[in-house]
XYZ file of C-alpha atoms in Angstrom:
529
model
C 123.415 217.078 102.154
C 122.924 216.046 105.583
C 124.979 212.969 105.213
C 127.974 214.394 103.648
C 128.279 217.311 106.324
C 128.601 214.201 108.959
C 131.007 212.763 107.401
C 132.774 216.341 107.040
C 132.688 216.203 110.558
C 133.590 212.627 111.601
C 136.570 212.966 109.074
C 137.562 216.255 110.768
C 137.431 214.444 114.513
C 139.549 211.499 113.059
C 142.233 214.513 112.212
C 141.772 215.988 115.489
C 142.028 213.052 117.339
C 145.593 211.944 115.504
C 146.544 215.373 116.192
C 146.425 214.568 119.682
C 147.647 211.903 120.352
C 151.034 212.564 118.273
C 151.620 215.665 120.469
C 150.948 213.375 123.962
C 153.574 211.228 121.987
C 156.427 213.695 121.217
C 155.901 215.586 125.012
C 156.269 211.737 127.073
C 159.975 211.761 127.623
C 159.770 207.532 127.647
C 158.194 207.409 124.339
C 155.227 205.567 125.066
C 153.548 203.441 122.455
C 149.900 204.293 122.040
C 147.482 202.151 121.997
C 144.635 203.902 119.709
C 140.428 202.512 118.921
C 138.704 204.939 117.491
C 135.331 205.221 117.403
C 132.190 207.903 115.705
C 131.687 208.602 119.113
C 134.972 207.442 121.770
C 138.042 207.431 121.727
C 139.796 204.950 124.277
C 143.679 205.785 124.992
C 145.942 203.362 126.381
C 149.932 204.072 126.698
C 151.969 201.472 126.572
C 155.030 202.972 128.779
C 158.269 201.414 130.320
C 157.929 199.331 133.627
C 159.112 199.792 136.787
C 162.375 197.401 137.017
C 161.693 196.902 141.073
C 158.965 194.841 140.200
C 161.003 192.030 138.338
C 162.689 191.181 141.850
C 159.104 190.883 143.315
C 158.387 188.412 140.229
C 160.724 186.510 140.636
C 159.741 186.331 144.308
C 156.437 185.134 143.928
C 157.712 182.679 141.402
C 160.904 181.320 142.918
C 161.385 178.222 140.463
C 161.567 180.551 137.692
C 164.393 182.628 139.957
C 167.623 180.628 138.302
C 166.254 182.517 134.888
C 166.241 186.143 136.994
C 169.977 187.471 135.885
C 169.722 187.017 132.292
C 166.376 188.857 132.244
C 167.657 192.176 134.480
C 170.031 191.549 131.667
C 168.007 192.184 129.102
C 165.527 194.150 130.330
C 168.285 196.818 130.592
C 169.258 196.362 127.379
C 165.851 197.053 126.341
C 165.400 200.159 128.932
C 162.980 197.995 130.342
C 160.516 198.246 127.533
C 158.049 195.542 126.961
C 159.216 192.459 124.644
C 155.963 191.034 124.283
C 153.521 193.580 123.899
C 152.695 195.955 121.179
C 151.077 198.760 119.932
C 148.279 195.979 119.296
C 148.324 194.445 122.639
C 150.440 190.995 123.123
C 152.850 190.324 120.422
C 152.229 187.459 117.584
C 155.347 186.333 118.359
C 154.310 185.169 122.148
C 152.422 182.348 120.091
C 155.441 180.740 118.418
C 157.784 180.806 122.168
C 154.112 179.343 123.649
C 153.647 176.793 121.079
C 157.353 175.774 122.138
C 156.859 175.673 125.532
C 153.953 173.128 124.923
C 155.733 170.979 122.393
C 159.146 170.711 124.926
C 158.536 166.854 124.340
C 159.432 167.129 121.098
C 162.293 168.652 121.571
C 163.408 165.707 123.394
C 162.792 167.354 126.345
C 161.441 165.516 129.628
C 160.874 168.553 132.101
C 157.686 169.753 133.808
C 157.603 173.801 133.105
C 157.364 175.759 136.322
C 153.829 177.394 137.241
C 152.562 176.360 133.618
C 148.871 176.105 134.841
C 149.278 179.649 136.200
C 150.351 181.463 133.246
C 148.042 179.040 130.704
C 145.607 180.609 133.078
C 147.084 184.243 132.219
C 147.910 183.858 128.619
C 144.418 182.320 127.471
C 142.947 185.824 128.751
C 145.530 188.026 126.437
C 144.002 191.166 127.667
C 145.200 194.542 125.031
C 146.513 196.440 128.595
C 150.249 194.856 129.172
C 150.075 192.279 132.422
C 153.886 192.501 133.983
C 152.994 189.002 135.402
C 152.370 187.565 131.888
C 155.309 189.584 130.694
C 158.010 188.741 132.801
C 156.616 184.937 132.483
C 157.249 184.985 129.037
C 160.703 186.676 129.220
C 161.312 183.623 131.626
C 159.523 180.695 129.494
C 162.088 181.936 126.627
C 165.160 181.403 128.791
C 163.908 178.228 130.315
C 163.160 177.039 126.773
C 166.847 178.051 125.425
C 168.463 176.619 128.801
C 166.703 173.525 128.163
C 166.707 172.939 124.172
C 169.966 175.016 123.105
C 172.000 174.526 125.627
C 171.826 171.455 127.418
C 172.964 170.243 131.185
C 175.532 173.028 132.587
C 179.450 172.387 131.360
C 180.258 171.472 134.491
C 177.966 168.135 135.139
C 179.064 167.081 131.437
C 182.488 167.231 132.021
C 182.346 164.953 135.253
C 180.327 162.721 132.258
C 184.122 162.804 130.679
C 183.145 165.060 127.735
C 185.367 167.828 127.349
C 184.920 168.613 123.939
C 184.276 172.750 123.988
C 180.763 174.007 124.369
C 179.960 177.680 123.621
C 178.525 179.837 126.196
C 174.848 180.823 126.064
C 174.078 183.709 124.342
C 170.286 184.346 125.261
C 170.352 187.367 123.244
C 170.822 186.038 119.967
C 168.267 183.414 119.981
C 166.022 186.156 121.151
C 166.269 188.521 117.901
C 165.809 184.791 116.007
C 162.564 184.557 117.223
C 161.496 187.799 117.776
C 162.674 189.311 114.261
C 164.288 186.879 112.317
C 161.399 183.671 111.413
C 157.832 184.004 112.994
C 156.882 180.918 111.697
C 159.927 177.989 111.566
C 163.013 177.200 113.029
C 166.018 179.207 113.342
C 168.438 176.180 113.120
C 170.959 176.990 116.143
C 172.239 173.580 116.682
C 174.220 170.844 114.840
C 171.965 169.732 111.747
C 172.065 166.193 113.576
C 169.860 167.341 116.484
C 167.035 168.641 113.823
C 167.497 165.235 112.168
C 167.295 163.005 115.662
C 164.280 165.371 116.069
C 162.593 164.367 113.494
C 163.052 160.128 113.927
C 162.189 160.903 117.605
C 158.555 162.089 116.464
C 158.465 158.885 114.390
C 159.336 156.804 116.758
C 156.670 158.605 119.134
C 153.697 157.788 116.876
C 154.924 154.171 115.857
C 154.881 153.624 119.515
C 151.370 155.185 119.984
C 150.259 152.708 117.613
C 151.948 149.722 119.775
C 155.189 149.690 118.995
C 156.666 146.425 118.069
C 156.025 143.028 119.310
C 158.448 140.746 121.525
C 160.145 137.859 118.822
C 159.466 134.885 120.648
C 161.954 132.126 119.752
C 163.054 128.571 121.316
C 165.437 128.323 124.323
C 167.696 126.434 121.892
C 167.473 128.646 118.986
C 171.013 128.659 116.947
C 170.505 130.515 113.554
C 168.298 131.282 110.520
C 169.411 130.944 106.936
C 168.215 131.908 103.606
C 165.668 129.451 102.446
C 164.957 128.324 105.888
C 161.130 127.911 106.854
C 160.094 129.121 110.148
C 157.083 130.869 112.242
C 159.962 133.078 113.944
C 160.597 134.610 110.085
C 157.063 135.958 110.445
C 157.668 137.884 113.382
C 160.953 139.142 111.927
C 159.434 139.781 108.926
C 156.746 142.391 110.815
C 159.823 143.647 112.753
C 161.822 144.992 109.824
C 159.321 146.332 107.923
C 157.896 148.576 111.091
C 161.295 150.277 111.709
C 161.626 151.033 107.770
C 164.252 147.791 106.958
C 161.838 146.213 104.916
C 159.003 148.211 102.389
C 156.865 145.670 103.055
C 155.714 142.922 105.229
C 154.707 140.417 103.075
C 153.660 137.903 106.324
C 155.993 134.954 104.203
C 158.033 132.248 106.540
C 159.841 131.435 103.977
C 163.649 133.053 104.684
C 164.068 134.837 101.107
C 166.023 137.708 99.025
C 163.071 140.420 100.474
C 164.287 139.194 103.876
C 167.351 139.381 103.428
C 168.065 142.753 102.367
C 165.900 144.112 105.165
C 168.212 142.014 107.549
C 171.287 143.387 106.395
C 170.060 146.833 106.862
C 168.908 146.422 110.275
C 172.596 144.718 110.958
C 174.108 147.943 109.428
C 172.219 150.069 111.342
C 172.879 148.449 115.048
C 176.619 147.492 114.397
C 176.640 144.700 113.049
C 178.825 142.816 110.441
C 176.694 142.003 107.405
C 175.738 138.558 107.638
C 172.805 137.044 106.009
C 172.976 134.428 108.781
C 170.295 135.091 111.367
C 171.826 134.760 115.225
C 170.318 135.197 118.603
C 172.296 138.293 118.838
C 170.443 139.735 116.160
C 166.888 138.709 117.683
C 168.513 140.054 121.182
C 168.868 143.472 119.286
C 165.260 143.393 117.700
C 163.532 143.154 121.177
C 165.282 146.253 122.462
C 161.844 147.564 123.576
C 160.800 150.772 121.295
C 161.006 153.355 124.831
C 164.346 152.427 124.835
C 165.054 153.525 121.638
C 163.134 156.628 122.234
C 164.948 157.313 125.358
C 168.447 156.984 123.475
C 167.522 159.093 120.828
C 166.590 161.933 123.549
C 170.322 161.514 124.853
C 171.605 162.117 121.734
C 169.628 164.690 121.306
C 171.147 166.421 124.375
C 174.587 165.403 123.714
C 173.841 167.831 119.950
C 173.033 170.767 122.346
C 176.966 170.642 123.705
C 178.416 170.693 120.080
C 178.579 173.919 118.523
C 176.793 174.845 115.116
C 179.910 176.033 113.790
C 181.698 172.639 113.875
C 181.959 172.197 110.018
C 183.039 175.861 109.721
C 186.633 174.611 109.039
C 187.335 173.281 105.397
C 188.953 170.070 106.611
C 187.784 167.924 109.736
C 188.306 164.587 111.473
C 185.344 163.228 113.419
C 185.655 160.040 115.482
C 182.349 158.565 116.874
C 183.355 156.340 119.875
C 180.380 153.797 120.114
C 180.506 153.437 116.464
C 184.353 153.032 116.081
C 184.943 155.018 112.870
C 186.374 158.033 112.129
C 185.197 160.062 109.055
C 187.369 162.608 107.203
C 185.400 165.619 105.996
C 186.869 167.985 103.160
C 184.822 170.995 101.919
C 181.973 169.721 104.132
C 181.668 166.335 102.113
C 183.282 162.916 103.624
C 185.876 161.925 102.030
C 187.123 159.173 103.823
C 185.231 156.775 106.387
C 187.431 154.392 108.520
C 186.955 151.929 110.785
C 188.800 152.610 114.007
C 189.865 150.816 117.125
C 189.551 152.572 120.395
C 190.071 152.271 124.150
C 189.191 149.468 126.351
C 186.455 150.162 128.954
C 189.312 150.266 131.682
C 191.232 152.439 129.092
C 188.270 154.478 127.723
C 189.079 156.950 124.877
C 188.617 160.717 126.324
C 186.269 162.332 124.516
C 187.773 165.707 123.665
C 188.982 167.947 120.566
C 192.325 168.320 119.441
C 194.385 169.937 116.110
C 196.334 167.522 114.320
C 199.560 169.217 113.878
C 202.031 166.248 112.826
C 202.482 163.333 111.215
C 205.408 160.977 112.715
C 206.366 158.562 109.850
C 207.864 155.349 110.811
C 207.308 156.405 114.939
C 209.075 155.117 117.554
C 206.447 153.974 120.520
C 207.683 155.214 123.926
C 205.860 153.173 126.511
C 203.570 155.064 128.725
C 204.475 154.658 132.324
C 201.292 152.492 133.293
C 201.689 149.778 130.327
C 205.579 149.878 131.710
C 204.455 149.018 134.985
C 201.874 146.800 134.668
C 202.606 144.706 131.778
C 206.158 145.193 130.316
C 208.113 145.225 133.263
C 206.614 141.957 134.777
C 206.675 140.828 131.595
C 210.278 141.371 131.674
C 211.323 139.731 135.022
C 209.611 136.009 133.530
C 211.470 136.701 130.573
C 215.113 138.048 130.028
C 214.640 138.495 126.491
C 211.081 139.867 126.307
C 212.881 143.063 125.343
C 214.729 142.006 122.279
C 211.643 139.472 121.249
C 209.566 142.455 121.399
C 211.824 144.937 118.970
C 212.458 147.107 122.548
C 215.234 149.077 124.470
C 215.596 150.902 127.582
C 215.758 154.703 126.915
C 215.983 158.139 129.110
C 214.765 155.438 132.003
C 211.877 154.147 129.565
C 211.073 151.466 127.290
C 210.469 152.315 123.444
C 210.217 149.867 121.016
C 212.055 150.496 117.482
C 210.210 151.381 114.142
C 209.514 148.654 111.867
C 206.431 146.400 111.256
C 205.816 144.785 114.486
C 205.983 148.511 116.010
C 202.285 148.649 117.858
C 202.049 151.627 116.313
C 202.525 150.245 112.781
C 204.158 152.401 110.412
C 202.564 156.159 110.674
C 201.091 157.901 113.328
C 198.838 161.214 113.578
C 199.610 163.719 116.233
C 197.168 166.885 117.748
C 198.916 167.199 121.016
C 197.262 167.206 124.078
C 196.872 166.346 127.981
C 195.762 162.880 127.452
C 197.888 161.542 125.098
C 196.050 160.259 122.698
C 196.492 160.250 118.868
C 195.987 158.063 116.113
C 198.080 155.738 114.403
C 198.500 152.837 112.476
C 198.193 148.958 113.586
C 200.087 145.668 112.841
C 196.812 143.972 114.108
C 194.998 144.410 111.323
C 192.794 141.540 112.493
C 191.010 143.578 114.583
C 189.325 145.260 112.576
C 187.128 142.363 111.623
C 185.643 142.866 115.392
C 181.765 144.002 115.173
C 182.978 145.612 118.948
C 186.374 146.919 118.574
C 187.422 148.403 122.582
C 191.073 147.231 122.262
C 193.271 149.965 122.838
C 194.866 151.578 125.702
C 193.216 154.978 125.255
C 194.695 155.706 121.346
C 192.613 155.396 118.020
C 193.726 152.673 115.745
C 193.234 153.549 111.989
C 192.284 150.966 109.463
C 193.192 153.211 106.642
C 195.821 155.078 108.266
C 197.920 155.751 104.692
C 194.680 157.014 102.546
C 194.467 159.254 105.739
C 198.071 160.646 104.919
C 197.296 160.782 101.299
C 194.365 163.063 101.721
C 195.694 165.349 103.922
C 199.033 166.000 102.266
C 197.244 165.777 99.109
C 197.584 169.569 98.151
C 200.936 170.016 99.463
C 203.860 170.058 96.529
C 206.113 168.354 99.498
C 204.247 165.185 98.989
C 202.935 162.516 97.034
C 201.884 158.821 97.394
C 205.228 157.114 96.677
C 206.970 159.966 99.004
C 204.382 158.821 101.574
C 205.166 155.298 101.474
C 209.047 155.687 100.997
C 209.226 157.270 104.134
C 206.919 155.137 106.378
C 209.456 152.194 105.215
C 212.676 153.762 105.721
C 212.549 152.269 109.609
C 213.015 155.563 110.881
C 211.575 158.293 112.236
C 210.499 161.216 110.436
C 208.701 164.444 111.498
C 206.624 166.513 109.150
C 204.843 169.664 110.189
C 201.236 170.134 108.968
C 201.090 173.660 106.793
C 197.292 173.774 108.183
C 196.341 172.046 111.305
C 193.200 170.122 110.997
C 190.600 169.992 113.788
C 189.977 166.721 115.466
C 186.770 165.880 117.516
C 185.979 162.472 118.999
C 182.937 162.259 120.308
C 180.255 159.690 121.690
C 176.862 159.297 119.899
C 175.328 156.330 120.598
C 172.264 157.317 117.893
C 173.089 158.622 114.729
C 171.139 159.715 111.496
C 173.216 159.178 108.589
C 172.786 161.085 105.109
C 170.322 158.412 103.650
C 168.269 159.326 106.490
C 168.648 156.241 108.390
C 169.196 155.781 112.464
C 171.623 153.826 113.712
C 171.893 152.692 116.830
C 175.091 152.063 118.652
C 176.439 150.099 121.979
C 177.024 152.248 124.892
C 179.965 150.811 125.415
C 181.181 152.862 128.584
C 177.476 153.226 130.046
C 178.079 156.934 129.169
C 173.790 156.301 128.480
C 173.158 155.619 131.591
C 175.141 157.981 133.211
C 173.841 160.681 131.412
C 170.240 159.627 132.286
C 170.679 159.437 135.805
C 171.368 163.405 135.514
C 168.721 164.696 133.558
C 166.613 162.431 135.799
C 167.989 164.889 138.703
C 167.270 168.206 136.551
């Protein structure tokens, strides 16, 4: 009897005790969140009410490297009435574990950046006291925009466009990768950036642990080494042998110095890989290209990394696409988000480097005229012209409107069809009579322009679906020798970038040569951030 009038009674306080502390609720104007332990005995109270916005300028203050993150948090602090993001009615959020976690893991994101006054708030955050600390608070808030600055968004817009890259970047938008993590997954990745980054991010932690383990070894060969060929017996095979199969080219490494079929394969994946020409013929080159040390790798997959941050998500939003990689001198044609055509492609010369922008191919010039930009006329037609008289007529040219063009036809340099998204710098693609070219492993030829090597499968795709064309239409009119205009009904996006690392969809990395030192470039400024 005497047991069940106590717990009459503690159940009756437990009422009471709610009662309470819904009324304090409903009378506090800021509606507080309360903070609630009950006890048989106690009852301990703590409201969880909005801070006093003064005190972020005096945060920011006392941490002054954390000051270039201080607008965007007024921001949304106000937006939030200056509530508490990381604290609950349960003390500090769960969430404050997942932006933490990232914090500490910024290497794997590529990332080479010391975070400011980390030993201070470890110091803060291992204590995770239940009564809100504005300190730890407005760290956090700060943490999360030094962690989007750094992973989502990249060096500002204006340092990568004196890098030449003026394809468009978004703005930030803080907010949005806020809710992500706050609301939207607890536990994984909201993907925000181009599916390439998540896939360079994922080779970069393999290429962390295989160097860990030692990397790979130096292939030591004779000063006079020529060439290895199937069937060939060597000691350098060993070595090669271990080399391919740590970087995934071979499945095994079967320790043989005999050259054979095994070897083989794994050496015409590596050449594929680095930009090579298949070739079962073993050259210093190749060896040269093996001994790239494994922290260079590392360091050019982090680049690319960065270089994913400036490219928005969205970029496959449009159901047709051209994307030209520089470095690997191709150009892929994506319909409904599937390629489906990969070219080879010549581009600029490093003293006539191809701008790396976006464009929207509007027209297709069949059997073009090419009108001789002012600094070819100048520097090689003209003096061309004054040791020869006929240079002109040799060359299929005429004066015109003050200019040189030379006349459609065969030997016209831009072949027979040309691709048009207008812009500033004048570039566009077209077709070649120097077919030869693209035999070239490195193929920096042009003045600036793109040189297709299937320039009329490119025309037959993208007219494919309009009743105005077909394939013989196509061809008639790129041999009627002259010119011929046709509008696009839809204009297709064009974006030529620079990626000098690249997984492709087996899952592979290739590695490209930074032709323009845009690598090094970019290095020396994220050495400087």
């Amino acid at each position: 009897m005497k047991k069940a009038g106590e717990t009459y009674f503690i159940f009756c306080y437990l009422l009471f005790s709610l009662g309470i502390s819904n009324v304090s609720c409903q009378n506090k104007k800021s509606n507080p969140i309360v903070l609630r332990y009950d006890s048989l005995y106690k009852e301990k109270t703590i409201t969880l009410t909005p801070f006093d916005s003064t005190l972020i300028a005096g945060f920011y203050k006392k941490y002054p490297n954390l000051s270039p993150y201080k607008k965007q948090a007024v921001i949304i602090y106000q937006q939030q009435q200056y509530n508490y993001i990381w604290y609950d009615g349960n003390g500090i959020k769960e969430t404050s574990a997942v932006l933490w976690n990232k914090i500490n893991n910024l290497p794997d994101e590529g990332i080479a950046v010391s975070v400011p006054y980390k030993t201070v708030f470890d110091n803060k955050y291992s204590k995770k006291t239940t009564a809100p600390d504005i300190e730890l608070e407005l760290g956090l808030t700060s943490y999360y925009l030094f962690y989007v600055d750094k992973v989502f968004h990249g060096i500002d817009i204006a340092k990568s466009r004196e890098l030449g890259w003026y394809l468009p970047r978004n703005k930030p938008t803080y907010l949005n990768y806020l809710d992500s993590l706050l609301v939207e997954n607890k536990s994984e990745d909201v993907k925000h950036l181009l599916p390439q980054y998540y896939k360079l991010r994922d080779i970069l932690k393999r290429y962390r642990e295989l160097d860990k383990k030692g990397g790979w070894d130096k292939i030591v060969v004779e000063p006079k080494f020529k060439s290895l060929k199937p069937g060939d017996t060597s000691a350098v095979i060993i070595q090669i042998r271990s080399r391919l199969f740590l970087e995934g080219d071979l499945a095994r490494d079967s320790k043989d110095s005999i050259y054979d079929e095994e070897l083989k394969t794994g050496l015409l994946s590596f050449e594929s890989r680095n930009g090579f020409k298949e070739d079962e013929v073993i050259l210093p080159k190749h060896i040269a290209e093996m001994n790239v040390p494994i922290g260079d790798r590392i360091k050019t997959i982090m680049l690319n990394m960065e270089r994913c941050r400036w490219i928005s998500n969205g970029l496959s939003s449009s159901k047709e696409f051209i994307v030209i990689n520089i470095p690997s001198f191709q150009l892929t044609f994506f319909k409904d988000k599937k390629p489906a055509l990969v070219s080879k492609v010549v581009v600029g010369k490093v003293m006539h480097e191809t701008v790396i922008f976006s464009g929207r191919m509007s027209y297709i010039v069949f059997c073009p005229y090419w009108n001789v930009p002012n600094s070819i006329l100048k520097k090689e037609i003209l003096p061309a012209l004054r040791r020869n008289k006929n240079y002109l007529r040799n060359h299929h040219m005429e004066w015109y409107n003050g200019g040189i063009r030379q006349k459609p036809g065969t030997d016209n340099s831009l072949g027979l069809i040309k691709f048009l998204f207008p812009n500033s710098n004048n570039i566009y693609l077209h077709d070649t009579p120097s077919k030869n070219l693209f035999k070239e492993e490195t193929r920096a030829f042009s003045h600036g322009c793109i040189r297709l090597e299937k320039p009329v499968e490119l025309a037959n795709l993208i007219l494919k679906n309009d009743p105005n064309w077909n394939s013989e239409k196509i061809d008639q009119a790129m041999h009627t020798y002259k010119e011929s205009w046709y509008t696009l009904k839809t204009k297709i996006p064009v974006y030529i970038g620079y990626f000098t690392a690249w997984v492709d969809n087996q899952g592979k990395i290739n590695f490209y040569k930074d032709i323009y030192k845009n690598d090094e470039r970019l290095m020396n400024v994220l050495a400087k951030d």
